Short mmCIF file of C-alpha atoms in Angstrom, two decimals:
data_model
loop_
_atom_site.label_atom_id
_atom_site.label_comp_id
_atom_site.label_asym_id
_atom_site.label_seq_id
_atom_site.Cartn_x
_atom_site.Cartn_y
_atom_site.Cartn_z
CA UNK A 99 0.90 -35.38 6.39
CA UNK A 100 0.84 -33.91 9.85
CA UNK A 101 2.22 -30.37 9.97
CA UNK A 102 2.66 -30.72 13.66
CA UNK A 103 5.30 -33.34 13.08
CA UNK A 104 7.50 -30.68 11.52
CA UNK A 105 7.64 -28.80 14.77
CA UNK A 106 8.13 -31.97 16.75
CA UNK A 107 10.89 -33.55 14.66
CA UNK A 108 12.20 -30.51 12.72
CA UNK A 109 15.37 -28.68 13.64
CA UNK A 110 15.74 -24.93 14.41
CA UNK A 111 16.16 -23.87 10.78
CA UNK A 112 13.12 -25.67 9.49
CA UNK A 113 10.93 -24.47 12.34
CA UNK A 114 12.18 -20.91 11.79
CA UNK A 115 11.18 -21.12 8.12
CA UNK A 116 7.64 -22.16 9.07
CA UNK A 117 7.35 -19.41 11.68
CA UNK A 118 8.69 -16.86 9.18
CA UNK A 119 6.04 -17.98 6.65
CA UNK A 120 3.32 -17.61 9.28
CA UNK A 121 4.51 -14.05 10.12
CA UNK A 122 4.61 -13.16 6.39
CA UNK A 123 1.06 -14.42 6.02
CA UNK A 124 -0.18 -12.39 8.95
CA UNK A 125 1.49 -9.25 7.59
CA UNK A 126 0.08 -9.86 4.12
CA UNK A 127 -3.49 -10.24 5.24
CA UNK A 128 -3.21 -7.36 7.72
CA UNK A 129 -2.01 -5.01 4.92
CA UNK A 130 -4.72 -6.23 2.56
CA UNK A 131 -7.50 -5.55 5.07
CA UNK A 132 -6.11 -2.13 6.20
CA UNK A 133 -5.51 -0.93 2.62
CA UNK A 134 -8.92 -2.14 1.37
CA UNK A 135 -10.65 -0.28 4.23
CA UNK A 136 -8.63 2.89 3.56
CA UNK A 137 -9.37 2.82 -0.21
CA UNK A 138 -13.06 2.23 0.42
CA UNK A 139 -13.20 5.22 2.83
CA UNK A 140 -11.10 7.35 0.47
CA UNK A 141 -13.49 6.55 -2.45
CA UNK A 142 -16.55 7.44 -0.48
CA UNK A 143 -14.95 10.55 1.02
CA UNK A 144 -13.81 11.76 -2.45
CA UNK A 145 -17.42 11.46 -3.78
CA UNK A 146 -18.77 13.45 -0.88
CA UNK A 147 -16.10 16.10 -0.97
CA UNK A 148 -16.33 16.57 -4.73
CA UNK A 149 -20.04 17.16 -4.50
CA UNK A 150 -19.57 19.77 -1.72
CA UNK A 151 -16.99 21.60 -3.71
CA UNK A 152 -19.02 21.54 -6.90
CA UNK A 153 -22.07 22.79 -5.09
CA UNK A 154 -20.30 25.54 -3.06
CA UNK A 155 -20.57 29.20 -4.13
CA UNK A 156 -16.96 29.98 -3.19
CA UNK A 157 -13.86 27.92 -2.61
CA UNK A 158 -13.53 29.32 0.88
CA UNK A 159 -17.00 27.99 1.67
CA UNK A 160 -16.03 24.60 0.11
CA UNK A 161 -12.84 24.38 2.15
CA UNK A 162 -14.76 24.97 5.35
CA UNK A 163 -17.42 22.41 4.58
CA UNK A 164 -14.92 19.61 3.66
CA UNK A 165 -12.86 20.26 6.81
CA UNK A 166 -14.30 17.21 8.60
CA UNK A 167 -13.72 14.85 5.61
CA UNK A 168 -10.51 12.84 5.58
CA UNK A 169 -10.29 12.06 1.89
CA UNK A 170 -7.70 13.05 -0.85
CA UNK A 171 -10.04 15.53 -2.55
CA UNK A 172 -11.01 17.15 0.70
CA UNK A 173 -7.39 17.51 1.83
CA UNK A 174 -6.29 18.82 -1.53
CA UNK A 175 -9.06 21.45 -1.50
CA UNK A 176 -8.14 22.69 1.95
CA UNK A 177 -4.44 22.83 1.26
CA UNK A 178 -4.91 24.49 -2.13
CA UNK A 179 -7.30 27.15 -0.83
CA UNK A 180 -4.88 27.77 2.07
CA UNK A 181 -2.05 28.24 -0.38
CA UNK A 182 -4.13 30.60 -2.52
CA UNK A 183 -4.91 32.70 0.56
CA UNK A 184 -1.27 32.74 1.66
CA UNK A 185 -0.26 34.02 -1.68
CA UNK A 186 -2.84 36.77 -1.76
CA UNK A 187 -2.00 37.81 1.77
CA UNK A 188 1.74 37.70 1.33
CA UNK A 189 3.58 40.97 1.15
CA UNK A 190 5.62 42.12 -1.90
CA UNK A 191 9.12 40.71 -2.11
CA UNK A 192 8.38 37.47 -0.37
CA UNK A 193 9.28 34.12 -1.81
CA UNK A 194 5.58 33.31 -2.35
CA UNK A 195 4.88 36.38 -4.47
CA UNK A 196 8.16 35.99 -6.42
CA UNK A 197 6.31 33.56 -8.71
CA UNK A 198 3.19 34.25 -10.79
CA UNK A 199 0.03 32.97 -9.23
CA UNK A 200 -0.42 30.26 -11.90
CA UNK A 201 3.06 28.74 -11.34
CA UNK A 202 2.76 29.07 -7.54
CA UNK A 203 -0.57 27.12 -7.53
CA UNK A 204 0.78 24.46 -9.84
CA UNK A 205 3.72 23.79 -7.55
CA UNK A 206 1.59 23.92 -4.40
CA UNK A 207 -1.06 21.55 -5.79
CA UNK A 208 1.57 19.15 -7.08
CA UNK A 209 3.33 19.00 -3.74
CA UNK A 210 0.02 18.55 -1.93
CA UNK A 211 -0.98 15.65 -4.19
CA UNK A 212 2.33 13.97 -3.62
CA UNK A 213 2.00 14.22 0.17
CA UNK A 214 -1.60 13.11 0.17
CA UNK A 215 -1.11 10.01 -2.00
CA UNK A 216 2.04 9.05 -0.08
CA UNK A 217 0.00 7.76 2.79
CA UNK A 218 -1.40 5.01 0.53
CA UNK A 219 2.08 3.55 0.13
CA UNK A 220 2.05 1.91 3.53
CA UNK A 221 2.49 -1.83 3.32
CA UNK A 222 3.16 -1.93 -0.36
CA UNK A 223 6.90 -2.57 0.10
CA UNK A 224 6.15 -5.39 2.47
CA UNK A 225 3.76 -7.03 -0.01
CA UNK A 226 6.29 -6.76 -2.80
CA UNK A 227 9.05 -8.19 -0.65
CA UNK A 228 6.87 -11.06 0.59
CA UNK A 229 5.63 -11.90 -2.94
CA UNK A 230 9.25 -11.98 -4.21
CA UNK A 231 10.94 -13.85 -1.35
CA UNK A 232 8.31 -16.25 0.16
CA UNK A 233 8.68 -18.95 -2.54
CA UNK A 234 12.47 -18.97 -2.12
CA UNK A 235 12.25 -19.10 1.64
CA UNK A 236 9.83 -22.03 1.32
CA UNK A 237 12.17 -23.76 -1.15
CA UNK A 238 15.09 -23.24 1.20
CA UNK A 239 13.06 -24.94 3.96
CA UNK A 240 12.30 -27.81 1.62
CA UNK A 241 15.93 -28.28 0.60
CA UNK A 242 17.06 -28.11 4.23
CA UNK A 243 14.42 -30.59 5.34
CA UNK A 244 15.21 -33.08 2.57
CA UNK A 245 18.89 -32.85 3.31
CA UNK A 246 18.45 -33.71 6.93
CA UNK A 247 15.81 -36.28 6.19
CA UNK A 248 18.31 -38.16 3.90
CA UNK A 249 21.06 -37.86 6.45
CA UNK A 250 18.75 -39.37 9.22
CA UNK A 251 17.65 -42.13 6.79
CA UNK A 252 21.23 -43.01 5.91
CA UNK A 253 22.21 -43.18 9.52
CA UNK A 254 19.26 -45.38 10.47
CA UNK A 255 19.87 -47.67 7.51
CA UNK A 256 16.13 -47.76 6.62
CA UNK A 257 15.80 -47.25 2.83
CA UNK A 258 12.18 -48.29 2.41
CA UNK A 259 9.65 -46.05 0.61
CA UNK A 260 7.77 -45.46 3.88
CA UNK A 261 10.87 -44.24 5.59
CA UNK A 262 11.75 -41.88 2.76
CA UNK A 263 8.29 -40.55 1.89
CA UNK A 264 7.29 -39.33 5.33
CA UNK A 265 10.19 -36.99 6.14
CA UNK A 266 10.58 -35.72 2.51
CA UNK A 267 6.82 -35.16 2.21
CA UNK A 268 6.89 -33.05 5.37
CA UNK A 269 9.83 -31.00 4.05
CA UNK A 270 7.97 -30.39 0.74
CA UNK A 271 5.20 -28.64 2.78
CA UNK A 272 7.56 -25.67 3.08
CA UNK A 273 7.54 -25.00 -0.66
CA UNK A 274 3.66 -25.28 -0.70
CA UNK A 275 3.35 -22.84 2.20
CA UNK A 276 5.80 -20.44 0.49
CA UNK A 277 3.53 -20.37 -2.56
CA UNK A 278 0.47 -20.08 -0.36
CA UNK A 279 1.97 -16.96 1.21
CA UNK A 280 3.42 -15.44 -1.95
CA UNK A 281 0.38 -15.73 -4.32
CA UNK A 282 -2.00 -13.55 -2.18
CA UNK A 283 0.81 -10.97 -1.64
CA UNK A 284 1.47 -10.67 -5.42
CA UNK A 285 -2.23 -10.47 -6.28
CA UNK A 286 -2.93 -7.89 -3.55
CA UNK A 287 0.07 -5.82 -4.58
CA UNK A 288 -1.20 -5.61 -8.18
CA UNK A 289 -4.80 -4.88 -7.06
CA UNK A 290 -3.76 -2.21 -4.57
CA UNK A 291 -1.37 -0.61 -7.05
CA UNK A 292 -4.18 -0.34 -9.51
CA UNK A 293 -6.48 1.08 -6.85
CA UNK A 294 -3.94 3.77 -5.98
CA UNK A 295 -3.49 4.59 -9.58
CA UNK A 296 -7.22 5.06 -9.93
CA UNK A 297 -7.29 7.38 -6.91
CA UNK A 298 -4.39 9.35 -8.29
CA UNK A 299 -6.11 9.79 -11.64
CA UNK A 300 -9.32 10.95 -9.97
CA UNK A 301 -7.32 13.41 -7.81
CA UNK A 302 -5.40 14.67 -10.80
CA UNK A 303 -8.57 15.32 -12.78
CA UNK A 304 -10.05 17.19 -9.78
CA UNK A 305 -6.78 19.14 -9.31
CA UNK A 306 -7.08 20.57 -12.87
CA UNK A 307 -10.58 21.84 -12.19
CA UNK A 308 -9.55 23.21 -8.76
CA UNK A 309 -6.58 24.99 -10.30
CA UNK A 310 -8.84 26.70 -12.86
CA UNK A 311 -11.33 27.77 -10.16
CA UNK A 312 -8.53 29.16 -7.97
CA UNK A 313 -7.19 31.22 -10.86
CA UNK A 314 -10.67 32.75 -11.41
CA UNK A 315 -11.35 33.20 -7.70
CA UNK A 316 -12.24 36.76 -6.80
CA UNK A 317 -10.11 38.49 -4.16
#
């Protein structure tokens, strides 16, 4: 089967389906590559930042040393130490000092974690949407192609197997392409979701240690 024949003999709807499938495939693989690179950098940055924090004598020193690292643990350290300093430097009667230090740090660390991990959500909605809709879009293209192929065959009066197999076979390619686009999107969504969950668990474990160290930090 010649895929080029679809663009030569297909109508606007069928051609649009194939172009949409192509766009979905490009988006899927772009998201996969970008997210894999970001997770790889985040994992390496977390390892480096955690070592710096654990080896530092004070959290202020740790926050300064991880300033150039763009990783979740480094960002959480800087923001948490900044929140701790803001609390200590805040005057009496302010909203910051209205809460005990423990509750203030818990809220601040939780909010920082949510904001930090939110940047790893990019492209996930697109992968989920592509994985869910691509097979149905491909099936729509197949149904549309078969419908018009049968109409053309009935108008031409040629009912041989050769006359039927060619147009219908080209229409069935739409379903195959829909699956070809959807399967990588679904697999990538599950893998990247698991990767984000792992990063979140590592960040959560570090946050508990950081919280304890901040509570015991000397003024």
